[in-house]
mmCIF file of C-alpha atoms in Angstrom:
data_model
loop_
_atom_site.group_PDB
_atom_site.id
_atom_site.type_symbol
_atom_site.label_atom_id
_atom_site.label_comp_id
_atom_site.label_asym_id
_atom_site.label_seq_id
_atom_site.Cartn_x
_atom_site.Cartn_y
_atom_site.Cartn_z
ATOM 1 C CA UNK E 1 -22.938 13.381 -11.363
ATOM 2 C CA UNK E 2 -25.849 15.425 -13.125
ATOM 3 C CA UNK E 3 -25.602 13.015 -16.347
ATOM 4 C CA UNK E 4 -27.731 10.201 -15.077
ATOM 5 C CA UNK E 5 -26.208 6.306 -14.880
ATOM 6 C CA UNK E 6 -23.316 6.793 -12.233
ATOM 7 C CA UNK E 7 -22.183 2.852 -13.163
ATOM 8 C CA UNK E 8 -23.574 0.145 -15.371
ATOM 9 C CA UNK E 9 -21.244 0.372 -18.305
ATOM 10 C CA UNK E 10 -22.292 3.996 -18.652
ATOM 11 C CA UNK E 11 -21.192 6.595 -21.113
ATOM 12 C CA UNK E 12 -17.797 7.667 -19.836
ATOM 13 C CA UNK E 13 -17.166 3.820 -19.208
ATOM 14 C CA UNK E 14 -17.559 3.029 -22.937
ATOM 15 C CA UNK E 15 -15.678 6.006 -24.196
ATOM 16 C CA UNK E 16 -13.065 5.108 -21.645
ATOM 17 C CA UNK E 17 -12.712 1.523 -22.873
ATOM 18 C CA UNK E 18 -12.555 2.758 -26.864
ATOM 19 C CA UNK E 19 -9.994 5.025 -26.097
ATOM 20 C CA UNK E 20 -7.247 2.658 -23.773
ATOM 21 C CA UNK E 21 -8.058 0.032 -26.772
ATOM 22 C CA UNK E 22 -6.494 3.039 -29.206
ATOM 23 C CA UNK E 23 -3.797 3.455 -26.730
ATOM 24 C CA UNK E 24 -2.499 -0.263 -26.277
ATOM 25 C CA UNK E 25 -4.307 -1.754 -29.984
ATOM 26 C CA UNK E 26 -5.798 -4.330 -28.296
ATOM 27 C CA UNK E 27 -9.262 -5.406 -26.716
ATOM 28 C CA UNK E 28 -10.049 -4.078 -23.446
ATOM 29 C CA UNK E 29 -12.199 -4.765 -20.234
ATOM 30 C CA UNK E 30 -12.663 -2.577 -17.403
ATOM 31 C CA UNK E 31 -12.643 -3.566 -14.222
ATOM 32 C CA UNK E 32 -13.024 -2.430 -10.688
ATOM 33 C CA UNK E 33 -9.931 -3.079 -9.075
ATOM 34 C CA UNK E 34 -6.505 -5.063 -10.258
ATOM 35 C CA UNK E 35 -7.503 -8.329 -8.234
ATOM 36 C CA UNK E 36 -10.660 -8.381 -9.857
ATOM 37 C CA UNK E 37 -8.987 -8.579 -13.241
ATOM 38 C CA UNK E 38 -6.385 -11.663 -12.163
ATOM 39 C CA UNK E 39 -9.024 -13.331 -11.232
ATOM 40 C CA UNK E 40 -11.352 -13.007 -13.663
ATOM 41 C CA UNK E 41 -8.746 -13.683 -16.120
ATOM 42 C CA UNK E 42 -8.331 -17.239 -14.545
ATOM 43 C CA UNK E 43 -12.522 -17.356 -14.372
ATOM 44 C CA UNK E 44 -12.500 -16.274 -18.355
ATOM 45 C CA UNK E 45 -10.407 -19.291 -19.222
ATOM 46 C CA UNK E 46 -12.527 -21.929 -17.070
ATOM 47 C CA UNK E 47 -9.866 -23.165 -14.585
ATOM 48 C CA UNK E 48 -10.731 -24.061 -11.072
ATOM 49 C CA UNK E 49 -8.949 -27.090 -9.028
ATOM 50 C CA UNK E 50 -5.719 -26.616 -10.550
ATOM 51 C CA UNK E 51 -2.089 -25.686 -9.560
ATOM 52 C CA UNK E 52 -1.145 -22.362 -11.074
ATOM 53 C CA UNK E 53 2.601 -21.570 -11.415
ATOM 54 C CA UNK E 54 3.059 -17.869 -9.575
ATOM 55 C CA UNK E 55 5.931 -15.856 -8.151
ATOM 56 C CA UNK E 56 5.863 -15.848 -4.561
ATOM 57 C CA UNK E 57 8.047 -12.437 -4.671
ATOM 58 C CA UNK E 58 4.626 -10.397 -5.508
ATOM 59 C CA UNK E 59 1.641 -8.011 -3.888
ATOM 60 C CA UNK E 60 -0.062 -10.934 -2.375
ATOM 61 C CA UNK E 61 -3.298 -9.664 -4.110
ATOM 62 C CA UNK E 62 -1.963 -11.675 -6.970
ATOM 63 C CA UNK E 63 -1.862 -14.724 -4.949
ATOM 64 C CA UNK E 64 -5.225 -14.304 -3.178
ATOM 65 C CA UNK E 65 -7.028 -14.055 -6.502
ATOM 66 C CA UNK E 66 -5.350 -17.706 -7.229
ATOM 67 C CA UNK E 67 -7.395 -19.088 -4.227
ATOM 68 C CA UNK E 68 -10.390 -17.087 -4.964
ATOM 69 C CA UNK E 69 -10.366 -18.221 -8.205
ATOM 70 C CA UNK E 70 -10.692 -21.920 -6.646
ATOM 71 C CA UNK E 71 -7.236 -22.493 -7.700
ATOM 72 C CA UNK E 72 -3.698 -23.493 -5.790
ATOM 73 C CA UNK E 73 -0.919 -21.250 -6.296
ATOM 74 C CA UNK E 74 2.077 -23.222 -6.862
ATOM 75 C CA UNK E 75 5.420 -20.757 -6.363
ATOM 76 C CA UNK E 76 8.189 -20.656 -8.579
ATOM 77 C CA UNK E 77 11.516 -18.274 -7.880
ATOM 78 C CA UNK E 78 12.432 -15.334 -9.504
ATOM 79 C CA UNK E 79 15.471 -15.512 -12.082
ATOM 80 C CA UNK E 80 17.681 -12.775 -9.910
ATOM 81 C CA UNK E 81 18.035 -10.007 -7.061
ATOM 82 C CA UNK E 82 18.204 -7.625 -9.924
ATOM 83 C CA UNK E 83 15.611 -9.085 -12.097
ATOM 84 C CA UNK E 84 13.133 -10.716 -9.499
ATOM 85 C CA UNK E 85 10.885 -11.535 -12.238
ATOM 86 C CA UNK E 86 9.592 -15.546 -12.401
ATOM 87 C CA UNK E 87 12.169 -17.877 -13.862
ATOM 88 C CA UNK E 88 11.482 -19.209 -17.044
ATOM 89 C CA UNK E 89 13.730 -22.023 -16.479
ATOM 90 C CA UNK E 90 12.410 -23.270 -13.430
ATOM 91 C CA UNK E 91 8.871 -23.278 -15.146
ATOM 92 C CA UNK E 92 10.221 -25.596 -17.251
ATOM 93 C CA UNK E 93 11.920 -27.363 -14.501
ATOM 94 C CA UNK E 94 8.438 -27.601 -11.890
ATOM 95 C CA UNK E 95 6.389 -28.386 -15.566
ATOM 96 C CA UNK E 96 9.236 -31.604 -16.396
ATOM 97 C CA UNK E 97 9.540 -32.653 -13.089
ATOM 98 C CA UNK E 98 6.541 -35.305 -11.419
ATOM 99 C CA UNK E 99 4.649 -33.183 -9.225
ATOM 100 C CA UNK E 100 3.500 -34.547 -6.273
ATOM 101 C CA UNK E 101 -0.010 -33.536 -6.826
ATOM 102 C CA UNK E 102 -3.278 -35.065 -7.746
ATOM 103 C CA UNK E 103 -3.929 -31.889 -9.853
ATOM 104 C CA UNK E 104 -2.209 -30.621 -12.614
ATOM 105 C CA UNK E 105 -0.875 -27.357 -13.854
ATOM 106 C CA UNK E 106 -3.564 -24.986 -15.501
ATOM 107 C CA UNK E 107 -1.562 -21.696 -16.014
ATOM 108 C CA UNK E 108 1.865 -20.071 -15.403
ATOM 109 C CA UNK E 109 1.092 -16.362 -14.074
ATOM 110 C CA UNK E 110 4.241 -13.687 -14.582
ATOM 111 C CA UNK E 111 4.532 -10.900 -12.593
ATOM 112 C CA UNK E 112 5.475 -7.440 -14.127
ATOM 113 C CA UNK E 113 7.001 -6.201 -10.885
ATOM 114 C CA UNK E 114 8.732 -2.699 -11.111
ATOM 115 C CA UNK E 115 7.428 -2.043 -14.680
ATOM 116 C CA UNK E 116 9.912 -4.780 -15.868
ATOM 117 C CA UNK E 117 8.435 -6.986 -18.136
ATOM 118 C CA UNK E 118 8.345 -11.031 -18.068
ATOM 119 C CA UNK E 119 10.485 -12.886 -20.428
ATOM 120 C CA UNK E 120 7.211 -13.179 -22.721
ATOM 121 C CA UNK E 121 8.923 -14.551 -25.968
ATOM 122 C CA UNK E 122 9.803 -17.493 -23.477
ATOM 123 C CA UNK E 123 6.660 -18.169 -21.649
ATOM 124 C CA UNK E 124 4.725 -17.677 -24.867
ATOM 125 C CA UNK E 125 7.033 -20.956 -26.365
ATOM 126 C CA UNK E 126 6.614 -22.849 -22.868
ATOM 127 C CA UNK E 127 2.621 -22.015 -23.069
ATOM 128 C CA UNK E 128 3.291 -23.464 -26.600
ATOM 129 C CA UNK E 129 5.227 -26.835 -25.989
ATOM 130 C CA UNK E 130 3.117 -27.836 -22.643
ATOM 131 C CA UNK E 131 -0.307 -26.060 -24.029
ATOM 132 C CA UNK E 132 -0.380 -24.365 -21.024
ATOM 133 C CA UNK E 133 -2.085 -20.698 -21.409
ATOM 134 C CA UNK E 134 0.179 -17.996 -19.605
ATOM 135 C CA UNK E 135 -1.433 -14.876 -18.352
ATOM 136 C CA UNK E 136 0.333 -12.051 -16.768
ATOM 137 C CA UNK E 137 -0.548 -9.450 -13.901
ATOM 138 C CA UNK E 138 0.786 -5.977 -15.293
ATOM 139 C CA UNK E 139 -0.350 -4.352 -12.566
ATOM 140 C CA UNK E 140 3.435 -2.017 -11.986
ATOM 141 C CA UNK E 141 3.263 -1.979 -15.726
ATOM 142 C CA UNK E 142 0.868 0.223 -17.544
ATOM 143 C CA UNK E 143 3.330 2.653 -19.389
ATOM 144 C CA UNK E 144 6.197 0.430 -19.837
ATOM 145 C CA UNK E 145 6.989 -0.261 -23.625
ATOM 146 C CA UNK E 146 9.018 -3.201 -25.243
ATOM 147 C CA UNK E 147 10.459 -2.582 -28.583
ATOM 148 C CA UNK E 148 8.686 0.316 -28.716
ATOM 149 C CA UNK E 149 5.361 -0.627 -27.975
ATOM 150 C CA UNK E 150 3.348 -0.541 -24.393
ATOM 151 C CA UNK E 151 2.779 -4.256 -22.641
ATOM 152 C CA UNK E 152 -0.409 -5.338 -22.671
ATOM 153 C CA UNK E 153 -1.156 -7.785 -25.692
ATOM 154 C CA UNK E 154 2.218 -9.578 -25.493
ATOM 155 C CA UNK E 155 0.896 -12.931 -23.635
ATOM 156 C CA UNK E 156 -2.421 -14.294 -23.867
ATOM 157 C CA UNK E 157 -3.646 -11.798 -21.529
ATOM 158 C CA UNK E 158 -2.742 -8.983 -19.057
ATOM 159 C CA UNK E 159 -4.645 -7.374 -16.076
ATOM 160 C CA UNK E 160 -3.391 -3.843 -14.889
ATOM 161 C CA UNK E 161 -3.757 -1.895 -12.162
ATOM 162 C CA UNK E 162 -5.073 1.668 -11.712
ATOM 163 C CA UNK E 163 -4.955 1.996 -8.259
ATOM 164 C CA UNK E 164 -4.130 5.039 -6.250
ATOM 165 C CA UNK E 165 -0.319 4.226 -6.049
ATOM 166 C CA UNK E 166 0.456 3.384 -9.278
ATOM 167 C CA UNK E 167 1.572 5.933 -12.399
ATOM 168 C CA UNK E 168 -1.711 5.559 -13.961
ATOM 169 C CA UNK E 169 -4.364 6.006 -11.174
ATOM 170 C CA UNK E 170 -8.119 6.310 -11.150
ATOM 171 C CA UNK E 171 -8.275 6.528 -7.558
ATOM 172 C CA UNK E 172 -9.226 2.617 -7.900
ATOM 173 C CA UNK E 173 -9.914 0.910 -11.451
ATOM 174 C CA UNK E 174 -7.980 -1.847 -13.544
ATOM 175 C CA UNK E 175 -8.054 -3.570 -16.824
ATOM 176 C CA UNK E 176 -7.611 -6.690 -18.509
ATOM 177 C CA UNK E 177 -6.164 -6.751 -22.202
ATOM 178 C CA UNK E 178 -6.215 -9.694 -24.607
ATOM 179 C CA UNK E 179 -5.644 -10.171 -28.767
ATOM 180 C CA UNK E 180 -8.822 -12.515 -28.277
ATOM 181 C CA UNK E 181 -11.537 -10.352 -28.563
ATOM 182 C CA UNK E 182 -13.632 -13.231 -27.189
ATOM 183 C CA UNK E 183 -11.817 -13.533 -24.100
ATOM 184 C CA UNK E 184 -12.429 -10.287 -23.379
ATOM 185 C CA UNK E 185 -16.117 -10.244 -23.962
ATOM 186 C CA UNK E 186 -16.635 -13.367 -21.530
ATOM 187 C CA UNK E 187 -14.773 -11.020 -18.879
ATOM 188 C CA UNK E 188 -17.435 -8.074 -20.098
ATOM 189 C CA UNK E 189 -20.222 -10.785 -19.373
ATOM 190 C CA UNK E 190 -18.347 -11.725 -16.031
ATOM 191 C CA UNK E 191 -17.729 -8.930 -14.179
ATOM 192 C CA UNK E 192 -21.628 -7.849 -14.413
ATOM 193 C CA UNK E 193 -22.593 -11.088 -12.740
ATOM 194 C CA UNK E 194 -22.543 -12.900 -15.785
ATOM 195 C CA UNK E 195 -25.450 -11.373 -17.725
ATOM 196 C CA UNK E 196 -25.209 -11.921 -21.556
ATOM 197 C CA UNK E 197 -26.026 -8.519 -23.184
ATOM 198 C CA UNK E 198 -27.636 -10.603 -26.140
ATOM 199 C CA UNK E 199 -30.150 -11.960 -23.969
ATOM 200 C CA UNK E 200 -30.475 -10.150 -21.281
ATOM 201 C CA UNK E 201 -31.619 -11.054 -18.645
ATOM 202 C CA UNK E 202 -30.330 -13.966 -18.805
ATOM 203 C CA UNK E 203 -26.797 -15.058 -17.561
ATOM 204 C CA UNK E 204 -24.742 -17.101 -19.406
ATOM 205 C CA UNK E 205 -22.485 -17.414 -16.644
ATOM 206 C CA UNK E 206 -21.756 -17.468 -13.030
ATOM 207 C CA UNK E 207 -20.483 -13.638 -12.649
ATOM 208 C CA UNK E 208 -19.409 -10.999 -10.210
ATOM 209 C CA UNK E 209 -19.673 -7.725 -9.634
ATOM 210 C CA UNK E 210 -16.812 -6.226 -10.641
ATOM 211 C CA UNK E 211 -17.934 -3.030 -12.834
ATOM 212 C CA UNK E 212 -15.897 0.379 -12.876
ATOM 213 C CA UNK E 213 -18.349 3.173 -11.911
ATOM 214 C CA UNK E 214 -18.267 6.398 -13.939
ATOM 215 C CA UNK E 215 -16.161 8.428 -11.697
ATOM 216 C CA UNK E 216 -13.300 6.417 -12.243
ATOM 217 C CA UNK E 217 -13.703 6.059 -15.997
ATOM 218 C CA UNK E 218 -14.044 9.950 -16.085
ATOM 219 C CA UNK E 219 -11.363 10.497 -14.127
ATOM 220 C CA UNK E 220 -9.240 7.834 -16.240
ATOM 221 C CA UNK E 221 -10.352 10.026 -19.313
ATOM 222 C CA UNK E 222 -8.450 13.232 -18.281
ATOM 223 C CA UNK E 223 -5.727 11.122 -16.970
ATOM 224 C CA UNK E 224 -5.418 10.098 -20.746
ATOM 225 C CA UNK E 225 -5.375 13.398 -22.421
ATOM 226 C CA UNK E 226 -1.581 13.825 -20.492
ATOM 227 C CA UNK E 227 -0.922 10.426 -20.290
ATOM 228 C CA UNK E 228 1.978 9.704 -22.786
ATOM 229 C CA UNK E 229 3.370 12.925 -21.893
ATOM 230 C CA UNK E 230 3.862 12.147 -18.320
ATOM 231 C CA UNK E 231 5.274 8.218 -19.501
ATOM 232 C CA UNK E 232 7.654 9.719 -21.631
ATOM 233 C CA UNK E 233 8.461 11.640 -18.484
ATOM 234 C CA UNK E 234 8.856 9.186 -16.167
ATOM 235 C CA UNK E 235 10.356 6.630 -18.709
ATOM 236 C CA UNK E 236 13.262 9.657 -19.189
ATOM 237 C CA UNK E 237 13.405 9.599 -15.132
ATOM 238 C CA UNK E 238 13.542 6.130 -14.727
ATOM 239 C CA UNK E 239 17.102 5.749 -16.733
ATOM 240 C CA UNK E 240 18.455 9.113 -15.179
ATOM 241 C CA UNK E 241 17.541 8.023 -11.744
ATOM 242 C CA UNK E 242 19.057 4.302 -12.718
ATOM 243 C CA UNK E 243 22.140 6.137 -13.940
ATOM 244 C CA UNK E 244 22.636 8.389 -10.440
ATOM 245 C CA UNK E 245 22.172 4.909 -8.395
ATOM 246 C CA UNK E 246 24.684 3.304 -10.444
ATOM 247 C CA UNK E 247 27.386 6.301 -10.206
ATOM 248 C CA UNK E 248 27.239 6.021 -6.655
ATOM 249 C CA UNK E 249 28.029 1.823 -6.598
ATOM 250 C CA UNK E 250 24.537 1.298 -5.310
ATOM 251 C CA UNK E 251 22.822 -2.144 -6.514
ATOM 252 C CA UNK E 252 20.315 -1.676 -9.048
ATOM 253 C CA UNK E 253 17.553 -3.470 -11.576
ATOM 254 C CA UNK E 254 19.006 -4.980 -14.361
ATOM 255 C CA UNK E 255 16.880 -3.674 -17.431
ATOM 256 C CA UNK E 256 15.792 -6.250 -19.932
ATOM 257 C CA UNK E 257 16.869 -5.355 -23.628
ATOM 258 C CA UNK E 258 14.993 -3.396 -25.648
ATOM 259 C CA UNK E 259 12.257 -2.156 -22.649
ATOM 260 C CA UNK E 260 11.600 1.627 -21.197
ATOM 261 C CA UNK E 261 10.053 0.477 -18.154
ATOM 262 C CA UNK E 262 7.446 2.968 -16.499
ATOM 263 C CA UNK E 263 6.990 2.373 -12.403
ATOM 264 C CA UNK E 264 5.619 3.163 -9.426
ATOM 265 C CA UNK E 265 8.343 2.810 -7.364
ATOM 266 C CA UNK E 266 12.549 2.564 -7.783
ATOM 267 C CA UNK E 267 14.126 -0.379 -5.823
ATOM 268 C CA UNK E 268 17.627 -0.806 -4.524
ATOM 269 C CA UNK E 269 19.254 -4.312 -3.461
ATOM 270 C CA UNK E 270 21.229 -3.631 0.024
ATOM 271 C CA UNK E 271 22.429 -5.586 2.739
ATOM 272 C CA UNK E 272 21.964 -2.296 5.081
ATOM 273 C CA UNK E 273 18.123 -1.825 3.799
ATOM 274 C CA UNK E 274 16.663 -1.023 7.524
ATOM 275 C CA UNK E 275 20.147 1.216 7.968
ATOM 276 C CA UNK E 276 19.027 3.218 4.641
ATOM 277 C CA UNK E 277 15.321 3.208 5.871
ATOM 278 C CA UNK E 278 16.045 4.556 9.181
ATOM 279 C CA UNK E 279 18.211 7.594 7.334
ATOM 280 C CA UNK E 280 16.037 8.454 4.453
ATOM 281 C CA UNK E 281 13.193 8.375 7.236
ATOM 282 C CA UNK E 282 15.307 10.761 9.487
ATOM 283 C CA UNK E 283 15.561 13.050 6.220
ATOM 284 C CA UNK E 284 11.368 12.743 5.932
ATOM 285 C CA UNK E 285 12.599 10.352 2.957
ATOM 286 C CA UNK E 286 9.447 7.273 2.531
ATOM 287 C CA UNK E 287 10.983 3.969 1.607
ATOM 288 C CA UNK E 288 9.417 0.281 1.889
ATOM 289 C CA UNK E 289 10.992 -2.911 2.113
ATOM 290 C CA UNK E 290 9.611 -4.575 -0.907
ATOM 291 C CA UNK E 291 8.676 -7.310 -0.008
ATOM 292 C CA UNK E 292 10.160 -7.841 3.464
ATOM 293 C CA UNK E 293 7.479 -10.982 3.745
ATOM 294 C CA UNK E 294 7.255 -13.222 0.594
ATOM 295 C CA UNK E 295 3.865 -14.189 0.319
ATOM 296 C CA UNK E 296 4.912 -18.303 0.930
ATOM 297 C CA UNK E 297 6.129 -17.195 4.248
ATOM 298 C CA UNK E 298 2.829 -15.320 5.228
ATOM 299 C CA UNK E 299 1.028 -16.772 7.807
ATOM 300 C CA UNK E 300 -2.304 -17.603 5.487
ATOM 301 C CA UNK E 301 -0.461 -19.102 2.492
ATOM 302 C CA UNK E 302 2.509 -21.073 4.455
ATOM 303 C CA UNK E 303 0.410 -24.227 3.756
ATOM 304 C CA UNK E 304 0.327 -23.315 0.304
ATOM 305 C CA UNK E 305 4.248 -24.180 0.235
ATOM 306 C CA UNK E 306 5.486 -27.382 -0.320
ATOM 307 C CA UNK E 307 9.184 -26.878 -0.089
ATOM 308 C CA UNK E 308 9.628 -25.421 -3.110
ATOM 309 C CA UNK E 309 13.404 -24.081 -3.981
ATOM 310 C CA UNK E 310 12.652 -20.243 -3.382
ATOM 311 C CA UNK E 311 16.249 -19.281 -2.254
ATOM 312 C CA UNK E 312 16.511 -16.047 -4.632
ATOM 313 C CA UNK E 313 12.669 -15.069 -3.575
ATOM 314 C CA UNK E 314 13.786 -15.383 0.324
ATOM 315 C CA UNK E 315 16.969 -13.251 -0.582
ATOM 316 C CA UNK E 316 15.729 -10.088 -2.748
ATOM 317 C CA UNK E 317 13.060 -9.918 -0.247
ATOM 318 C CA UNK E 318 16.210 -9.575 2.293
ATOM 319 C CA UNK E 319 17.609 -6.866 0.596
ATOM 320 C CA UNK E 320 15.108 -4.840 -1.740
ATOM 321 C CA UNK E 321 14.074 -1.304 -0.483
ATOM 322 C CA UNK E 322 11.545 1.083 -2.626
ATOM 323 C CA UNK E 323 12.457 4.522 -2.887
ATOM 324 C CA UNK E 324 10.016 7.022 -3.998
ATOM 325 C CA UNK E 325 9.251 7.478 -7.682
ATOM 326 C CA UNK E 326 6.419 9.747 -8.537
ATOM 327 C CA UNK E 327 5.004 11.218 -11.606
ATOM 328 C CA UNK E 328 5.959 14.854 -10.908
ATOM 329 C CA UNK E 329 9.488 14.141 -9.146
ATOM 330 C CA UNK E 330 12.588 16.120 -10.350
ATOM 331 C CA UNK E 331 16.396 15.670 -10.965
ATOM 332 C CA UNK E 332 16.987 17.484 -7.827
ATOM 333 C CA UNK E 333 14.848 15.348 -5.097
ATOM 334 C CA UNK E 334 16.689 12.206 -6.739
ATOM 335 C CA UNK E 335 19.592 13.233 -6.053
ATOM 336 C CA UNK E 336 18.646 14.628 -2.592
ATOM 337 C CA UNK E 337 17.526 10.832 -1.542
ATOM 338 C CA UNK E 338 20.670 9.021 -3.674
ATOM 339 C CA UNK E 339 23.183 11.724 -1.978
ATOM 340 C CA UNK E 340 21.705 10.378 1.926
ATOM 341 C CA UNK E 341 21.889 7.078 0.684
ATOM 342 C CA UNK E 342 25.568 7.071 -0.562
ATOM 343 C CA UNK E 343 26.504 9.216 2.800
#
């Protein structure tokens, strides 16, 4: 507090930046807050009036920034119960089919949900054949690696979160990460109400405000000096605690090949989810039914939904329950909460 500019792109915000760009090899935007960076992502690549192809089994945050955005979300199911990621295949299938819009498609947006990553080799060929750009919101995802490198410059671009839940938190904070280094300088421009640096004052576009203060990128900066310590940690944690669900015939994710997937949270697939809640609640256990409400059945985005097949969305959101997965939890309080389960 005693060094002077408390926001503004300040000192520790610069440093900051450099160093997650070391960390993921890629270029780097801060940002204030994970909805900020989905929808400046959309801003960044100039589309507004257009249908955007999104997972309705997602933190509705990720929706909302669709609409703020001046865009339509258009929802699309999720592959499996296990793997309630967005289904390539029926991207193809909405993208083939004639919509019954006067708008067309401007983006396909995958969900990282649970640290799992998106099927990028496949989106990135889709975003190929129909040149349609595909961006994905990593917010659950900051630590997960794929073929042995962390997400974040596998699609065209990525937002994160660092919000107080996740396993990277700066109380509040995100990111967006892009190859194109002049993506990522229009977001730079756009999140400080569009003032070009170059000619300042002058604004080159129609910004926000959407700057992390210095507090946050300080406090990111000492998250980073344990950071890879505490993924390797949780990415060892993640597989036991898979492994001790399995043993005891309890429905799991299914892990895509080659990924170490770093979360926030450790879901289970149950028909008896509000049985489990009530016990691991009566044990002083938190769990959350994620997400018991689908964002097309939420009361502000039901006219958003046209009818769209969402049968596996409206079932994993029947049966998914999140148990607790923390940076600092141990061998022993996993198997505390998958013994009461099992029993």
């Amino acid at each position: 507090l005693e060094t002077g500019p408390w926001s503004n792109n300040g000192i520790y915000h610069q440093l900051f930046e450099k160093e997650l760009e070391k960390l993921l090899n890629t270029n780097v935007a801060l940002v204030d807050h994970g909805e900020s960076a989905v929808l400046l992502m959309l801003a960044t690549l100039g589309i507004k009036d257009k249908y955007i192809i999104v997972p309705s089994y997602t933190f509705v945050g990720t929706v909302a920034a669709i609409i703020w955005s001046g865009n339509f979300p258009l929802f699309c199911d999720v592959k499996s119960t296990t793997y309630p990621l967005i289904d390539v295949n029926k991207c193809v299938e909405i993208l083939e089919s004639e919509l019954p819009f006067d708008n067309p498609v401007g983006a396909i947006l995958g969900v990282d949900l649970y640290g799992l990553p998106c099927n990028y080799k496949e989106l990135n060929n889709i975003s190929k054949n129909y040149n349609i750009p595909v961006i994905i919101d990593s917010a659950q995802a900051f630590g997960t690696k794929l073929n042995d490198r962390l997400v974040g410059n596998n699609c065209l671009m990525h937002s994160f979160s660092f919000h107080t839940t996740k396993a990277f938190p700066t109380l509040e904070g995100g990111m967006v990460t892009s190859n194109d280094e002049h993506l990522i300088e229009k977001i730079k421009r756009l999140r400080n109400f569009g003032i070009n640096p170059i000619s300042r004052p002058d604004c080159t576009e129609v910004g926000l405000n959407c700057k992390m203060n210095e507090v946050q990128a300080l406090i990111g900066l000492n998250m980073l000096d344990t950071i890879e310590t505490v993924f390797d940690y949780k990415r060892v944690l993640f597989s036991e605690y898979i492994s001790l669900l399995r043993s005891k015939n309890i429905t799991t994710l299914t892990i895509p090949k080659y990924s170490n997937p770093v979360s926030n949270t450790m879901p289970i697939f149950m028909n008896e989810r509000n049985l489990i809640q009530k016990v691991l609640k009566d044990s002083e256990v938190e769990s959350l039914p994620y997400w018991k409400l689908p964002v097309h059945r939420m009361t502000a985005y039901k006219k958003y939904y046209d009818g769209e097949d969402l049968s596996v969305t409206d079932k994993v959101s029947k049966k998914a329950l999140a148990l607790p997965f923390y940076n600092h939890m141990d061998y022993k309080e996993m198997s505390f909460i998958v013994d009461k389960i099992k029993g």
